[in-house]
């Protein structure tokens, strides 16, 4: 498989935050979800990939090219959506397009017109008069209109209503599964990733705390529910976290197969959502305790 993006030991510190040794590798034709709570370091990682901020250490390559040395060549291969999309506020959408399109050798005006219509964007409005959702859609139209190889989307679904969010998810599915493009997408809305992600990276407090194929992660983990009496003290090592009450326990295991051998048959195992997994891992990193 071709590696499209490779991040090796990326580090970046601000006075009260450090991104620590981030490693990531994206294969062509896959969609990777970059998940983490507010302030975890998603945007800092993405801005480092895009050479918008200068890392303290580490190396980033896009299709084998160095992200700093080959900045311009790389930019034409990227479809980018950032939370704080940079547009000229006083320009109409039409004018902005006439300025940006010539910068891309592979600009596809038919794709642009198709998405402008699909997202019902008013081309004669000024950028400053767009709603948040409209701005996001406008940024997406650009990302989708120049035959990019790698799409880097920072919170692309935030501010979009459920209908448009679904539309976007379908578009992303098409570009990955039909056009064999690669997508890295950060999001808080993990239910979107439940539907489409191939790989997941969980970031918390500047560190990757869990990574892998989504299906494998979901297969290894389970929400387990049962009688507290069945929990022997050394079973704690099978859990990422456990909540106990008078009615029984509920926990997340990262070793479902092993736990099934030791807990009674009547114990219930449910497939966790990405959000369940994220919350349990964050809780563990926050308080260090498995039992609560
Ligand atoms: N230019 C900067 N100067 C100082 N601190 C910064 C700067 N940019 C980001 N930070 C800090 O780095 C940390 C990580 O921020 P980042 O934007 O990468 O998080 P995030 O995971 O994208 O969060 P969110 O989901 O809220 O967008 C935060 O504590 C933030 O305050």
mmCIF file of C-alpha atoms and ligand atoms in Angstrom:
data_model
loop_
_atom_site.group_PDB
_atom_site.id
_atom_site.type_symbol
_atom_site.label_atom_id
_atom_site.label_comp_id
_atom_site.label_asym_id
_atom_site.label_seq_id
_atom_site.Cartn_x
_atom_site.Cartn_y
_atom_site.Cartn_z
ATOM 1 C CA UNK A 1 0.000 0.000 0.000
ATOM 2 C CA UNK A 2 1.176 3.558 -0.714
ATOM 3 C CA UNK A 3 1.793 5.776 2.270
ATOM 4 C CA UNK A 4 0.296 9.207 1.641
ATOM 5 C CA UNK A 5 1.094 10.922 4.942
ATOM 6 C CA UNK A 6 3.806 10.059 7.442
ATOM 7 C CA UNK A 7 4.323 11.902 10.719
ATOM 8 C CA UNK A 8 7.399 10.952 12.697
ATOM 9 C CA UNK A 9 7.927 12.088 16.298
ATOM 10 C CA UNK A 10 6.152 15.419 15.932
ATOM 11 C CA UNK A 11 6.636 17.699 18.945
ATOM 12 C CA UNK A 12 5.372 21.213 19.548
ATOM 13 C CA UNK A 13 5.217 23.090 22.840
ATOM 14 C CA UNK A 14 3.329 26.172 23.920
ATOM 15 C CA UNK A 15 3.771 27.533 27.423
ATOM 16 C CA UNK A 16 1.055 25.313 28.923
ATOM 17 C CA UNK A 17 0.694 22.570 26.310
ATOM 18 C CA UNK A 18 2.958 20.031 24.603
ATOM 19 C CA UNK A 19 2.312 17.858 21.611
ATOM 20 C CA UNK A 20 4.499 14.863 22.365
ATOM 21 C CA UNK A 21 6.024 12.486 19.815
ATOM 22 C CA UNK A 22 3.051 12.161 17.498
ATOM 23 C CA UNK A 23 3.477 9.341 14.980
ATOM 24 C CA UNK A 24 0.948 8.694 12.247
ATOM 25 C CA UNK A 25 0.925 6.938 8.925
ATOM 26 C CA UNK A 26 -1.961 7.119 6.427
ATOM 27 C CA UNK A 27 -2.342 4.672 3.564
ATOM 28 C CA UNK A 28 -3.875 5.647 0.222
ATOM 29 C CA UNK A 29 -7.621 5.115 -0.066
ATOM 30 C CA UNK A 30 -8.385 5.201 3.655
ATOM 31 C CA UNK A 31 -10.300 7.522 5.967
ATOM 32 C CA UNK A 32 -8.732 8.206 9.335
ATOM 33 C CA UNK A 33 -10.603 9.787 12.217
ATOM 34 C CA UNK A 34 -8.573 12.042 14.504
ATOM 35 C CA UNK A 35 -10.492 12.142 17.745
ATOM 36 C CA UNK A 36 -9.948 13.966 21.001
ATOM 37 C CA UNK A 37 -11.514 16.468 23.384
ATOM 38 C CA UNK A 38 -11.105 20.258 23.224
ATOM 39 C CA UNK A 39 -7.503 21.321 23.513
ATOM 40 C CA UNK A 40 -6.079 17.807 22.939
ATOM 41 C CA UNK A 41 -3.820 18.914 20.079
ATOM 42 C CA UNK A 42 -5.743 18.026 16.906
ATOM 43 C CA UNK A 43 -5.509 21.450 15.258
ATOM 44 C CA UNK A 44 -1.873 21.836 16.319
ATOM 45 C CA UNK A 45 -1.080 18.526 14.597
ATOM 46 C CA UNK A 46 -3.054 19.479 11.493
ATOM 47 C CA UNK A 47 -1.461 22.930 11.269
ATOM 48 C CA UNK A 48 1.959 21.294 11.555
ATOM 49 C CA UNK A 49 1.131 19.001 8.626
ATOM 50 C CA UNK A 50 0.046 22.039 6.638
ATOM 51 C CA UNK A 51 3.222 23.932 7.525
ATOM 52 C CA UNK A 52 1.142 26.717 9.085
ATOM 53 C CA UNK A 53 2.988 26.342 12.377
ATOM 54 C CA UNK A 54 6.587 25.290 12.860
ATOM 55 C CA UNK A 55 7.078 22.116 14.903
ATOM 56 C CA UNK A 56 9.857 22.003 17.515
ATOM 57 C CA UNK A 57 10.877 18.549 16.374
ATOM 58 C CA UNK A 58 9.898 15.700 14.075
ATOM 59 C CA UNK A 59 9.432 15.111 10.374
ATOM 60 C CA UNK A 60 6.331 15.130 8.193
ATOM 61 C CA UNK A 61 6.159 13.816 4.637
ATOM 62 C CA UNK A 62 3.244 13.959 2.197
ATOM 63 C CA UNK A 63 3.532 11.480 -0.668
ATOM 64 C CA UNK A 64 7.215 11.150 0.151
ATOM 65 C CA UNK A 65 7.850 14.938 0.073
ATOM 66 C CA UNK A 66 9.066 16.942 3.037
ATOM 67 C CA UNK A 67 6.278 19.174 4.370
ATOM 68 C CA UNK A 68 8.574 22.197 4.780
ATOM 69 C CA UNK A 69 10.891 21.899 1.772
ATOM 70 C CA UNK A 70 8.113 20.947 -0.675
ATOM 71 C CA UNK A 71 5.408 23.165 0.786
ATOM 72 C CA UNK A 72 4.032 24.451 -2.566
ATOM 73 C CA UNK A 73 3.938 21.111 -4.401
ATOM 74 C CA UNK A 74 2.233 19.572 -1.401
ATOM 75 C CA UNK A 75 -0.388 22.319 -1.088
ATOM 76 C CA UNK A 76 -1.689 21.629 -4.601
ATOM 77 C CA UNK A 77 -2.233 17.971 -3.623
ATOM 78 C CA UNK A 78 -4.218 18.821 -0.501
ATOM 79 C CA UNK A 79 -7.910 19.504 -0.007
ATOM 80 C CA UNK A 80 -8.028 21.513 3.198
ATOM 81 C CA UNK A 81 -10.859 22.505 5.501
ATOM 82 C CA UNK A 82 -9.839 24.397 8.614
ATOM 83 C CA UNK A 83 -12.031 25.550 11.450
ATOM 84 C CA UNK A 84 -10.960 29.154 10.880
ATOM 85 C CA UNK A 85 -11.040 29.048 7.031
ATOM 86 C CA UNK A 86 -9.103 31.937 5.549
ATOM 87 C CA UNK A 87 -11.211 33.924 3.084
ATOM 88 C CA UNK A 88 -11.454 37.615 2.200
ATOM 89 C CA UNK A 89 -14.548 38.621 4.125
ATOM 90 C CA UNK A 90 -15.612 41.452 1.813
ATOM 91 C CA UNK A 91 -15.554 39.366 -1.351
ATOM 92 C CA UNK A 92 -18.484 37.535 -2.852
ATOM 93 C CA UNK A 93 -18.179 33.776 -3.210
ATOM 94 C CA UNK A 94 -17.912 34.197 -6.970
ATOM 95 C CA UNK A 95 -15.060 36.712 -6.731
ATOM 96 C CA UNK A 96 -13.211 34.591 -4.185
ATOM 97 C CA UNK A 97 -13.411 31.614 -6.546
ATOM 98 C CA UNK A 98 -12.027 33.630 -9.464
ATOM 99 C CA UNK A 99 -9.059 34.492 -7.258
ATOM 100 C CA UNK A 100 -8.356 31.012 -5.895
ATOM 101 C CA UNK A 101 -9.108 28.764 -8.885
ATOM 102 C CA UNK A 102 -6.128 29.904 -11.030
ATOM 103 C CA UNK A 103 -3.753 28.885 -8.230
ATOM 104 C CA UNK A 104 -4.581 25.229 -8.795
ATOM 105 C CA UNK A 105 -3.249 23.587 -11.970
ATOM 106 C CA UNK A 106 -5.860 20.858 -11.551
ATOM 107 C CA UNK A 107 -8.859 23.140 -10.897
ATOM 108 C CA UNK A 108 -12.114 21.406 -11.917
ATOM 109 C CA UNK A 109 -14.778 24.042 -12.515
ATOM 110 C CA UNK A 110 -17.480 21.469 -13.215
ATOM 111 C CA UNK A 111 -16.925 19.912 -9.793
ATOM 112 C CA UNK A 112 -16.971 23.409 -8.257
ATOM 113 C CA UNK A 113 -20.312 24.279 -9.900
ATOM 114 C CA UNK A 114 -21.793 20.908 -8.934
ATOM 115 C CA UNK A 115 -20.933 21.322 -5.240
ATOM 116 C CA UNK A 116 -22.000 25.004 -5.150
ATOM 117 C CA UNK A 117 -25.435 23.855 -6.362
ATOM 118 C CA UNK A 118 -25.529 20.764 -4.155
ATOM 119 C CA UNK A 119 -24.767 22.809 -1.028
ATOM 120 C CA UNK A 120 -27.105 25.627 -2.180
ATOM 121 C CA UNK A 121 -24.469 28.316 -1.697
ATOM 122 C CA UNK A 122 -25.392 31.888 -2.748
ATOM 123 C CA UNK A 123 -22.539 32.856 -5.077
ATOM 124 C CA UNK A 124 -23.355 36.559 -5.023
ATOM 125 C CA UNK A 125 -23.286 36.900 -1.228
ATOM 126 C CA UNK A 126 -20.251 38.262 0.580
ATOM 127 C CA UNK A 127 -18.235 35.794 2.637
ATOM 128 C CA UNK A 128 -18.839 37.820 5.818
ATOM 129 C CA UNK A 129 -22.603 37.311 5.386
ATOM 130 C CA UNK A 130 -22.416 33.510 5.357
ATOM 131 C CA UNK A 131 -23.569 31.450 8.330
ATOM 132 C CA UNK A 132 -21.032 29.156 10.029
ATOM 133 C CA UNK A 133 -22.434 26.118 8.252
ATOM 134 C CA UNK A 134 -22.310 27.907 4.896
ATOM 135 C CA UNK A 135 -18.660 28.896 5.430
ATOM 136 C CA UNK A 136 -17.820 25.283 6.202
ATOM 137 C CA UNK A 137 -19.594 24.129 3.061
ATOM 138 C CA UNK A 138 -17.816 26.785 1.001
ATOM 139 C CA UNK A 139 -14.416 25.615 2.298
ATOM 140 C CA UNK A 140 -15.427 22.065 1.432
ATOM 141 C CA UNK A 141 -16.344 23.054 -2.114
ATOM 142 C CA UNK A 142 -12.772 24.288 -2.658
ATOM 143 C CA UNK A 143 -11.282 21.177 -1.111
ATOM 144 C CA UNK A 144 -13.365 19.058 -3.491
ATOM 145 C CA UNK A 145 -12.745 21.062 -6.675
ATOM 146 C CA UNK A 146 -9.072 20.621 -7.529
ATOM 147 C CA UNK A 147 -8.551 16.894 -7.677
ATOM 148 C CA UNK A 148 -6.726 16.721 -4.333
ATOM 149 C CA UNK A 149 -5.056 13.461 -3.252
ATOM 150 C CA UNK A 150 -5.155 14.008 0.497
ATOM 151 C CA UNK A 151 -8.039 15.702 2.285
ATOM 152 C CA UNK A 152 -7.249 17.227 5.653
ATOM 153 C CA UNK A 153 -10.424 18.289 7.365
ATOM 154 C CA UNK A 154 -10.434 19.934 10.788
ATOM 155 C CA UNK A 155 -13.918 19.547 12.295
ATOM 156 C CA UNK A 156 -15.613 19.617 8.865
ATOM 157 C CA UNK A 157 -19.042 18.696 10.202
ATOM 158 C CA UNK A 158 -19.188 21.272 12.983
ATOM 159 C CA UNK A 159 -21.918 23.832 12.357
ATOM 160 C CA UNK A 160 -23.649 21.682 9.758
ATOM 161 C CA UNK A 161 -27.217 20.493 10.161
ATOM 162 C CA UNK A 162 -27.777 16.694 10.221
ATOM 163 C CA UNK A 163 -28.948 16.627 6.603
ATOM 164 C CA UNK A 164 -25.848 18.361 5.227
ATOM 165 C CA UNK A 165 -23.629 16.365 7.603
ATOM 166 C CA UNK A 166 -25.002 13.179 6.124
ATOM 167 C CA UNK A 167 -24.478 14.527 2.620
ATOM 168 C CA UNK A 168 -20.869 15.295 3.483
ATOM 169 C CA UNK A 169 -20.346 11.809 4.916
ATOM 170 C CA UNK A 170 -21.658 10.331 1.641
ATOM 171 C CA UNK A 171 -19.297 12.556 -0.364
ATOM 172 C CA UNK A 172 -16.336 11.506 1.780
ATOM 173 C CA UNK A 173 -17.287 7.855 1.329
ATOM 174 C CA UNK A 174 -17.285 8.341 -2.439
ATOM 175 C CA UNK A 175 -13.920 10.075 -2.596
ATOM 176 C CA UNK A 176 -12.305 7.356 -0.472
ATOM 177 C CA UNK A 177 -13.986 4.212 -1.751
ATOM 178 C CA UNK A 178 -14.564 5.181 -5.394
ATOM 179 C CA UNK A 179 -11.810 7.691 -6.148
ATOM 180 C CA UNK A 180 -9.210 6.024 -3.872
ATOM 181 C CA UNK A 181 -8.331 9.328 -2.163
ATOM 182 C CA UNK A 182 -7.138 9.657 1.419
ATOM 183 C CA UNK A 183 -8.872 11.556 4.219
ATOM 184 C CA UNK A 184 -7.709 12.700 7.641
ATOM 185 C CA UNK A 185 -10.627 14.158 9.548
ATOM 186 C CA UNK A 186 -10.665 15.552 13.052
ATOM 187 C CA UNK A 187 -14.018 15.645 14.756
ATOM 188 C CA UNK A 188 -15.915 15.765 18.017
ATOM 189 C CA UNK A 189 -18.917 14.162 16.357
ATOM 190 C CA UNK A 190 -17.684 10.611 16.689
ATOM 191 C CA UNK A 191 -20.924 9.093 15.370
ATOM 192 C CA UNK A 192 -19.794 10.283 11.914
ATOM 193 C CA UNK A 193 -16.647 8.187 12.292
ATOM 194 C CA UNK A 194 -18.613 5.151 13.494
ATOM 195 C CA UNK A 195 -20.094 5.165 9.981
ATOM 196 C CA UNK A 196 -17.066 5.763 7.768
ATOM 197 C CA UNK A 197 -13.621 5.619 9.434
ATOM 198 C CA UNK A 198 -11.097 2.909 8.570
ATOM 199 C CA UNK A 199 -8.535 3.992 11.164
ATOM 200 C CA UNK A 200 -8.717 5.967 14.398
ATOM 201 C CA UNK A 201 -6.201 8.017 16.338
ATOM 202 C CA UNK A 202 -7.285 9.157 19.806
ATOM 203 C CA UNK A 203 -5.345 12.149 21.076
ATOM 204 C CA UNK A 204 -5.482 13.435 24.625
ATOM 205 C CA UNK A 205 -3.338 16.092 26.282
ATOM 206 C CA UNK A 206 -0.895 16.144 23.376
ATOM 207 C CA UNK A 207 -0.374 12.363 23.242
ATOM 208 C CA UNK A 208 -1.838 9.590 21.103
ATOM 209 C CA UNK A 209 -3.479 7.300 23.645
ATOM 210 C CA UNK A 210 -5.051 4.743 21.287
ATOM 211 C CA UNK A 211 -4.729 4.024 17.594
ATOM 212 C CA UNK A 212 -5.572 1.341 15.086
ATOM 213 C CA UNK A 213 -8.136 -0.007 12.663
ATOM 214 C CA UNK A 214 -11.600 1.035 13.767
ATOM 215 C CA UNK A 215 -13.055 -2.450 13.390
ATOM 216 C CA UNK A 216 -10.207 -4.018 15.384
ATOM 217 C CA UNK A 217 -10.530 -1.423 18.138
ATOM 218 C CA UNK A 218 -14.278 -2.027 18.329
ATOM 219 C CA UNK A 219 -13.772 -5.764 18.272
ATOM 220 C CA UNK A 220 -11.197 -5.787 21.083
ATOM 221 C CA UNK A 221 -13.272 -3.517 23.304
ATOM 222 C CA UNK A 222 -16.691 -4.100 24.843
ATOM 223 C CA UNK A 223 -19.023 -2.457 27.305
ATOM 224 C CA UNK A 224 -19.427 -5.133 29.964
ATOM 225 C CA UNK A 225 -22.346 -5.273 32.401
ATOM 226 C CA UNK A 226 -22.773 -7.742 35.240
ATOM 227 C CA UNK A 227 -22.988 -8.475 38.963
ATOM 228 C CA UNK A 228 -20.367 -6.756 41.088
ATOM 229 C CA UNK A 229 -19.861 -9.999 43.022
ATOM 230 C CA UNK A 230 -18.389 -11.600 39.905
ATOM 231 C CA UNK A 231 -15.543 -9.071 39.780
ATOM 232 C CA UNK A 232 -12.437 -10.418 41.491
ATOM 233 C CA UNK A 233 -9.724 -7.833 42.322
ATOM 234 C CA UNK A 234 -7.277 -9.094 39.685
ATOM 235 C CA UNK A 235 -9.882 -8.678 36.907
ATOM 236 C CA UNK A 236 -9.214 -4.946 37.055
ATOM 237 C CA UNK A 237 -6.364 -5.396 34.573
ATOM 238 C CA UNK A 238 -8.902 -6.394 31.885
ATOM 239 C CA UNK A 239 -10.673 -3.051 32.125
ATOM 240 C CA UNK A 240 -9.999 0.460 30.881
ATOM 241 C CA UNK A 241 -12.513 1.637 33.483
ATOM 242 C CA UNK A 242 -15.304 0.300 35.675
ATOM 243 C CA UNK A 243 -18.264 1.974 37.352
ATOM 244 C CA UNK A 244 -19.890 0.081 40.217
ATOM 245 C CA UNK A 245 -23.214 0.625 41.908
ATOM 246 C CA UNK A 246 -25.628 -1.295 44.134
ATOM 247 C CA UNK A 247 -27.135 -2.780 40.965
ATOM 248 C CA UNK A 248 -23.936 -4.131 39.435
ATOM 249 C CA UNK A 249 -21.001 -2.922 37.388
ATOM 250 C CA UNK A 250 -20.525 -1.440 33.959
ATOM 251 C CA UNK A 251 -17.090 -1.086 32.397
ATOM 252 C CA UNK A 252 -15.066 -0.928 29.222
ATOM 253 C CA UNK A 253 -12.710 -3.803 28.561
ATOM 254 C CA UNK A 254 -9.862 -3.719 26.046
ATOM 255 C CA UNK A 255 -9.610 -7.507 26.158
ATOM 256 C CA UNK A 256 -13.060 -8.899 25.575
ATOM 257 C CA UNK A 257 -11.774 -12.364 24.625
ATOM 258 C CA UNK A 258 -9.862 -12.854 27.908
ATOM 259 C CA UNK A 259 -12.673 -11.471 30.037
ATOM 260 C CA UNK A 260 -15.220 -13.864 28.531
ATOM 261 C CA UNK A 261 -13.159 -16.759 29.887
ATOM 262 C CA UNK A 262 -13.296 -15.577 33.503
ATOM 263 C CA UNK A 263 -16.655 -13.837 33.976
ATOM 264 C CA UNK A 264 -19.965 -15.752 34.334
ATOM 265 C CA UNK A 265 -21.931 -16.562 31.176
ATOM 266 C CA UNK A 266 -24.768 -14.197 32.091
ATOM 267 C CA UNK A 267 -22.443 -11.164 31.828
ATOM 268 C CA UNK A 268 -23.567 -8.831 29.006
ATOM 269 C CA UNK A 269 -21.160 -7.552 26.324
ATOM 270 C CA UNK A 270 -22.120 -4.651 24.058
ATOM 271 C CA UNK A 271 -20.282 -3.153 21.111
ATOM 272 C CA UNK A 272 -18.964 0.249 22.284
ATOM 273 C CA UNK A 273 -19.352 3.408 20.224
ATOM 274 C CA UNK A 274 -16.248 5.463 19.481
ATOM 275 C CA UNK A 275 -17.555 7.971 22.001
ATOM 276 C CA UNK A 276 -17.800 5.285 24.727
ATOM 277 C CA UNK A 277 -14.200 4.266 24.061
ATOM 278 C CA UNK A 278 -12.968 7.858 24.047
ATOM 279 C CA UNK A 279 -14.732 8.740 27.300
ATOM 280 C CA UNK A 280 -13.395 5.729 29.208
ATOM 281 C CA UNK A 281 -9.815 6.357 28.063
ATOM 282 C CA UNK A 282 -10.017 10.044 28.945
ATOM 283 C CA UNK A 283 -11.426 9.223 32.383
ATOM 284 C CA UNK A 284 -8.571 6.774 32.965
ATOM 285 C CA UNK A 285 -5.981 9.339 31.943
ATOM 286 C CA UNK A 286 -7.640 11.999 34.086
ATOM 287 C CA UNK A 287 -7.928 10.112 37.347
ATOM 288 C CA UNK A 288 -5.655 7.121 36.800
ATOM 289 C CA UNK A 289 -8.183 4.855 38.488
ATOM 290 C CA UNK A 290 -10.006 2.025 36.842
ATOM 291 C CA UNK A 291 -12.513 1.446 39.602
ATOM 292 C CA UNK A 292 -14.925 4.249 40.389
HETATM 293 N N1 LIG B 1 -0.643 29.829 19.212
HETATM 294 C C1 LIG B 1 -0.817 29.268 20.397
HETATM 295 N N2 LIG B 1 -0.228 29.768 21.496
HETATM 296 C C2 LIG B 1 -0.363 29.188 22.706
HETATM 297 N N3 LIG B 1 -1.099 28.076 22.931
HETATM 298 C C3 LIG B 1 -1.721 27.531 21.865
HETATM 299 C C4 LIG B 1 -1.617 28.087 20.559
HETATM 300 N N4 LIG B 1 -2.325 27.303 19.705
HETATM 301 C C5 LIG B 1 -2.863 26.322 20.451
HETATM 302 N N5 LIG B 1 -2.495 26.450 21.739
HETATM 303 C C6 LIG B 1 -2.868 25.553 22.847
HETATM 304 O O1 LIG B 1 -2.557 24.232 22.469
HETATM 305 C C7 LIG B 1 -3.520 23.337 23.003
HETATM 306 C C8 LIG B 1 -4.049 22.448 21.903
HETATM 307 O O2 LIG B 1 -4.843 23.220 21.029
HETATM 308 P P1 LIG B 1 -5.469 22.620 19.689
HETATM 309 O O3 LIG B 1 -6.157 23.745 19.000
HETATM 310 O O4 LIG B 1 -4.434 21.875 18.944
HETATM 311 O O5 LIG B 1 -6.521 21.574 20.275
HETATM 312 P P2 LIG B 1 -7.717 20.822 19.544
HETATM 313 O O6 LIG B 1 -7.585 19.383 19.896
HETATM 314 O O7 LIG B 1 -7.742 21.163 18.094
HETATM 315 O O8 LIG B 1 -8.955 21.449 20.290
HETATM 316 P P3 LIG B 1 -10.432 21.824 19.756
HETATM 317 O O9 LIG B 1 -11.149 20.541 19.603
HETATM 318 O O10 LIG B 1 -10.971 22.643 20.885
HETATM 319 O O11 LIG B 1 -10.292 22.603 18.479
HETATM 320 C C9 LIG B 1 -4.570 24.174 23.687
HETATM 321 O O12 LIG B 1 -4.283 24.186 25.084
HETATM 322 C C10 LIG B 1 -4.365 25.547 23.102
HETATM 323 O O13 LIG B 1 -4.707 26.561 24.010
#
